[in-house]
GROMACS .gro file of N, CA, C and O in nm:
model
  272
    1MET      N    1  -0.028   0.251   0.615
    1MET     CA    2  -0.172   0.301   0.579
    1MET      C    3  -0.237   0.190   0.495
    1MET      O    4  -0.160   0.103   0.463
    2LYS      N    5  -0.343   0.186   0.473
    2LYS     CA    6  -0.420   0.091   0.427
    2LYS      C    7  -0.422   0.085   0.254
    2LYS      O    8  -0.381   0.190   0.207
    3TRP      N    9  -0.426  -0.019   0.201
    3TRP     CA   10  -0.399  -0.018   0.082
    3TRP      C   11  -0.490   0.084  -0.015
    3TRP      O   12  -0.429   0.147  -0.124
    4LYS      N   13  -0.618   0.080   0.015
    4LYS     CA   14  -0.701   0.183  -0.049
    4LYS      C   15  -0.653   0.324  -0.037
    4LYS      O   16  -0.657   0.401  -0.141
    5ASP      N   17  -0.593   0.364   0.078
    5ASP     CA   18  -0.547   0.508   0.076
    5ASP      C   19  -0.412   0.537   0.004
    5ASP      O   20  -0.401   0.636  -0.043
    6LEU      N   21  -0.330   0.421   0.018
    6LEU     CA   22  -0.203   0.435  -0.069
    6LEU      C   23  -0.232   0.445  -0.206
    6LEU      O   24  -0.185   0.525  -0.287
    7TYR      N   25  -0.294   0.374  -0.264
    7TYR     CA   26  -0.363   0.337  -0.402
    7TYR      C   27  -0.427   0.481  -0.441
    7TYR      O   28  -0.381   0.534  -0.549
    8THR      N   29  -0.527   0.542  -0.372
    8THR     CA   30  -0.577   0.657  -0.418
    8THR      C   31  -0.486   0.762  -0.398
    8THR      O   32  -0.497   0.870  -0.496
    9GLY      N   33  -0.383   0.762  -0.322
    9GLY     CA   34  -0.296   0.904  -0.305
    9GLY      C   35  -0.197   0.887  -0.444
    9GLY      O   36  -0.176   0.996  -0.475
   10ILE      N   37  -0.168   0.761  -0.485
   10ILE     CA   38  -0.073   0.750  -0.594
   10ILE      C   39  -0.174   0.769  -0.720
   10ILE      O   40  -0.099   0.857  -0.796
   11MET      N   41  -0.288   0.750  -0.736
   11MET     CA   42  -0.365   0.790  -0.859
   11MET      C   43  -0.410   0.934  -0.862
   11MET      O   44  -0.410   0.990  -0.955
   12ILE      N   45  -0.425   1.017  -0.745
   12ILE     CA   46  -0.424   1.139  -0.752
   12ILE      C   47  -0.328   1.219  -0.804
   12ILE      O   48  -0.333   1.315  -0.878
   13SER      N   49  -0.194   1.170  -0.771
   13SER     CA   50  -0.085   1.224  -0.839
   13SER      C   51  -0.083   1.221  -0.995
   13SER      O   52   0.014   1.301  -1.060
   14LYS      N   53  -0.164   1.148  -1.062
   14LYS     CA   54  -0.170   1.122  -1.202
   14LYS      C   55  -0.055   1.091  -1.258
   14LYS      O   56  -0.024   1.122  -1.375
   15VAL      N   57   0.029   1.015  -1.183
   15VAL     CA   58   0.179   0.949  -1.250
   15VAL      C   59   0.117   0.842  -1.348
   15VAL      O   60   0.182   0.816  -1.444
   16PHE      N   61   0.019   0.742  -1.288
   16PHE     CA   62  -0.018   0.638  -1.356
   16PHE      C   63  -0.172   0.642  -1.405
   16PHE      O   64  -0.239   0.729  -1.325
   17ALA      N   65  -0.206   0.582  -1.497
   17ALA     CA   66  -0.350   0.588  -1.520
   17ALA      C   67  -0.405   0.443  -1.536
   17ALA      O   68  -0.327   0.339  -1.555
   18GLU      N   69  -0.528   0.417  -1.485
   18GLU     CA   70  -0.577   0.300  -1.477
   18GLU      C   71  -0.629   0.251  -1.623
   18GLU      O   72  -0.681   0.352  -1.693
   19TYR      N   73  -0.617   0.133  -1.663
   19TYR     CA   74  -0.667   0.072  -1.781
   19TYR      C   75  -0.823   0.037  -1.774
   19TYR      O   76  -0.858  -0.043  -1.689
   20ARG      N   77  -0.896   0.120  -1.856
   20ARG     CA   78  -1.031   0.084  -1.854
   20ARG      C   79  -1.088   0.103  -1.725
   20ARG      O   80  -1.168   0.027  -1.682
   21ASN      N   81  -1.053   0.205  -1.639
   21ASN     CA   82  -1.094   0.210  -1.511
   21ASN      C   83  -1.097   0.098  -1.427
   21ASN      O   84  -1.183   0.089  -1.333
   22ARG      N   85  -0.987   0.014  -1.426
   22ARG     CA   86  -0.983  -0.091  -1.348
   22ARG      C   87  -0.863  -0.065  -1.243
   22ARG      O   88  -0.762  -0.043  -1.295
   23PRO      N   89  -0.893  -0.100  -1.123
   23PRO     CA   90  -0.776  -0.051  -1.029
   23PRO      C   91  -0.658  -0.173  -1.050
   23PRO      O   92  -0.674  -0.284  -1.089
   24MET      N   93  -0.531  -0.131  -1.040
   24MET     CA   94  -0.421  -0.205  -1.053
   24MET      C   95  -0.398  -0.286  -0.911
   24MET      O   96  -0.434  -0.230  -0.823
   25LYS      N   97  -0.343  -0.412  -0.946
   25LYS     CA   98  -0.316  -0.486  -0.858
   25LYS      C   99  -0.162  -0.461  -0.773
   25LYS      O  100  -0.099  -0.390  -0.855
   26PRO      N  101  -0.158  -0.508  -0.654
   26PRO     CA  102  -0.030  -0.463  -0.595
   26PRO      C  103   0.107  -0.487  -0.672
   26PRO      O  104   0.200  -0.416  -0.681
   27THR      N  105   0.117  -0.611  -0.738
   27THR     CA  106   0.219  -0.645  -0.825
   27THR      C  107   0.245  -0.558  -0.943
   27THR      O  108   0.365  -0.526  -0.987
   28THR      N  109   0.141  -0.526  -1.007
   28THR     CA  110   0.131  -0.449  -1.124
   28THR      C  111   0.185  -0.319  -1.085
   28THR      O  112   0.258  -0.241  -1.153
   29LEU      N  113   0.126  -0.247  -0.979
   29LEU     CA  114   0.176  -0.105  -0.909
   29LEU      C  115   0.321  -0.113  -0.901
   29LEU      O  116   0.394  -0.024  -0.924
   30ASN      N  117   0.368  -0.215  -0.825
   30ASN     CA  118   0.521  -0.226  -0.799
   30ASN      C  119   0.602  -0.217  -0.930
   30ASN      O  120   0.711  -0.184  -0.907
   31LYS      N  121   0.557  -0.300  -1.018
   31LYS     CA  122   0.642  -0.283  -1.156
   31LYS      C  123   0.652  -0.140  -1.211
   31LYS      O  124   0.760  -0.107  -1.250
   32LYS      N  125   0.541  -0.085  -1.195
   32LYS     CA  126   0.545   0.063  -1.241
   32LYS      C  127   0.622   0.157  -1.148
   32LYS      O  128   0.673   0.242  -1.194
   33LEU      N  129   0.610   0.140  -1.005
   33LEU     CA  130   0.670   0.224  -0.938
   33LEU      C  131   0.834   0.191  -0.934
   33LEU      O  132   0.906   0.284  -0.869
   34ALA      N  133   0.887   0.069  -0.979
   34ALA     CA  134   1.020   0.044  -0.993
   34ALA      C  135   1.098   0.152  -1.069
   34ALA      O  136   1.215   0.155  -1.049
   35ILE      N  137   1.035   0.213  -1.152
   35ILE     CA  138   1.102   0.323  -1.248
   35ILE      C  139   1.147   0.425  -1.165
   35ILE      O  140   1.243   0.502  -1.170
   36TYR      N  141   1.061   0.448  -1.039
   36TYR     CA  142   1.117   0.558  -0.951
   36TYR      C  143   1.195   0.542  -0.837
   36TYR      O  144   1.214   0.592  -0.743
   37GLY      N  145   1.204   0.401  -0.850
   37GLY     CA  146   1.298   0.346  -0.719
   37GLY      C  147   1.235   0.321  -0.597
   37GLY      O  148   1.299   0.314  -0.498
   38VAL      N  149   1.093   0.314  -0.595
   38VAL     CA  150   1.021   0.285  -0.467
   38VAL      C  151   0.958   0.143  -0.487
   38VAL      O  152   0.915   0.118  -0.606
   39GLN      N  153   0.914   0.089  -0.378
   39GLN     CA  154   0.803  -0.021  -0.380
   39GLN      C  155   0.708  -0.008  -0.270
   39GLN      O  156   0.739   0.034  -0.169
   40ALA      N  157   0.595  -0.042  -0.311
   40ALA     CA  158   0.499  -0.079  -0.213
   40ALA      C  159   0.494  -0.222  -0.122
   40ALA      O  160   0.510  -0.313  -0.182
   41VAL      N  161   0.521  -0.200   0.017
   41VAL     CA  162   0.568  -0.340   0.094
   41VAL      C  163   0.458  -0.332   0.190
   41VAL      O  164   0.419  -0.230   0.246
   42ARG      N  165   0.400  -0.456   0.230
   42ARG     CA  166   0.314  -0.470   0.323
   42ARG      C  167   0.366  -0.508   0.465
   42ARG      O  168   0.476  -0.579   0.464
   43GLY      N  169   0.305  -0.481   0.574
   43GLY     CA  170   0.344  -0.532   0.700
   43GLY      C  171   0.252  -0.508   0.792
   43GLY      O  172   0.140  -0.456   0.777
   44ARG      N  173   0.265  -0.584   0.919
   44ARG     CA  174   0.166  -0.599   1.018
   44ARG      C  175   0.226  -0.537   1.139
   44ARG      O  176   0.358  -0.550   1.177
   45ASP      N  177   0.139  -0.478   1.217
   45ASP     CA  178   0.166  -0.439   1.372
   45ASP      C  179   0.137  -0.558   1.459
   45ASP      O  180   0.021  -0.575   1.481
   46LYS      N  181   0.235  -0.636   1.492
   46LYS     CA  182   0.217  -0.739   1.590
   46LYS      C  183   0.201  -0.716   1.728
   46LYS      O  184   0.195  -0.816   1.817
   47LYS      N  185   0.239  -0.599   1.782
   47LYS     CA  186   0.247  -0.580   1.910
   47LYS      C  187   0.081  -0.571   2.001
   47LYS      O  188  -0.005  -0.525   1.936
   48ARG      N  189   0.079  -0.648   2.094
   48ARG     CA  190  -0.046  -0.659   2.167
   48ARG      C  191  -0.072  -0.550   2.250
   48ARG      O  192  -0.179  -0.501   2.256
   49VAL      N  193   0.018  -0.492   2.294
   49VAL     CA  194   0.008  -0.374   2.388
   49VAL      C  195   0.082  -0.239   2.338
   49VAL      O  196   0.205  -0.277   2.303
   50LYS      N  197   0.025  -0.128   2.324
   50LYS     CA  198   0.091  -0.008   2.289
   50LYS      C  199   0.069   0.091   2.350
   50LYS      O  200  -0.049   0.131   2.375
   51ASP      N  201   0.169   0.167   2.414
   51ASP     CA  202   0.140   0.274   2.515
   51ASP      C  203   0.065   0.235   2.637
   51ASP      O  204  -0.031   0.317   2.669
   52GLY      N  205   0.071   0.121   2.681
   52GLY     CA  206  -0.018   0.079   2.787
   52GLY      C  207  -0.141   0.038   2.763
   52GLY      O  208  -0.222   0.021   2.874
   53LYS      N  209  -0.201   0.036   2.648
   53LYS     CA  210  -0.339   0.005   2.610
   53LYS      C  211  -0.314  -0.102   2.512
   53LYS      O  212  -0.223  -0.118   2.442
   54ALA      N  213  -0.456  -0.187   2.498
   54ALA     CA  214  -0.461  -0.299   2.401
   54ALA      C  215  -0.427  -0.221   2.262
   54ALA      O  216  -0.488  -0.119   2.232
   55ASN      N  217  -0.356  -0.281   2.162
   55ASN     CA  218  -0.342  -0.229   2.054
   55ASN      C  219  -0.455  -0.280   1.946
   55ASN      O  220  -0.493  -0.402   1.923
   56GLU      N  221  -0.523  -0.179   1.900
   56GLU     CA  222  -0.651  -0.186   1.817
   56GLU      C  223  -0.610  -0.238   1.677
   56GLU      O  224  -0.690  -0.293   1.591
   57ASN      N  225  -0.471  -0.205   1.630
   57ASN     CA  226  -0.429  -0.233   1.489
   57ASN      C  227  -0.361  -0.352   1.483
   57ASN      O  228  -0.284  -0.398   1.388
   58ARG      N  229  -0.358  -0.439   1.582
   58ARG     CA  230  -0.307  -0.566   1.602
   58ARG      C  231  -0.339  -0.659   1.473
   58ARG      O  232  -0.455  -0.688   1.460
   59ASP      N  233  -0.248  -0.701   1.407
   59ASP     CA  234  -0.253  -0.791   1.292
   59ASP      C  235  -0.342  -0.724   1.161
   59ASP      O  236  -0.390  -0.801   1.076
   60VAL      N  237  -0.360  -0.613   1.162
   60VAL     CA  238  -0.415  -0.526   1.054
   60VAL      C  239  -0.284  -0.505   0.948
   60VAL      O  240  -0.192  -0.455   0.977
   61LEU      N  241  -0.331  -0.534   0.825
   61LEU     CA  242  -0.219  -0.526   0.713
   61LEU      C  243  -0.206  -0.380   0.668
   61LEU      O  244  -0.299  -0.305   0.647
   62PHE      N  245  -0.083  -0.312   0.694
   62PHE     CA  246  -0.062  -0.190   0.642
   62PHE      C  247   0.045  -0.179   0.524
   62PHE      O  248   0.118  -0.277   0.499
   63TRP      N  249   0.042  -0.068   0.424
   63TRP     CA  250   0.125  -0.080   0.331
   63TRP      C  251   0.235   0.037   0.336
   63TRP      O  252   0.182   0.152   0.382
   64PHE      N  253   0.337   0.045   0.295
   64PHE     CA  254   0.453   0.148   0.315
   64PHE      C  255   0.511   0.155   0.167
   64PHE      O  256   0.544   0.082   0.092
   65LEU      N  257   0.555   0.279   0.135
   65LEU     CA  258   0.643   0.306   0.018
   65LEU      C  259   0.774   0.283   0.070
   65LEU      O  260   0.823   0.374   0.150
   66VAL      N  261   0.876   0.206   0.005
   66VAL     CA  262   1.001   0.178   0.079
   66VAL      C  263   1.102   0.216  -0.063
   66VAL      O  264   1.072   0.178  -0.181
   67GLU      N  265   1.198   0.295  -0.045
   67GLU     CA  266   1.305   0.323  -0.136
   67GLU      C  267   1.378   0.201  -0.141
   67GLU      O  268   1.462   0.174  -0.034
   68PHE      N  269   1.423   0.158  -0.266
   68PHE     CA  270   1.532   0.066  -0.272
   68PHE      C  271   1.643   0.091  -0.359
   68PHE      O  272   1.661   0.185  -0.438
   0.00000   0.00000   0.00000
């Protein structure tokens, strides 16, 4: 999912609060997520063709929550 969607989903859960209504950067959020044993990792979809069609999401940056 995109960073904005991941971030809003985490903030809706109200586990963390923004400081003076400033959004957190990924490194800051990862430090706070480490308490729960997860990390936000980014990745790209590099396939040119998917299911016989041109991949619209090629080289788009996606974020995943990974348990470590």
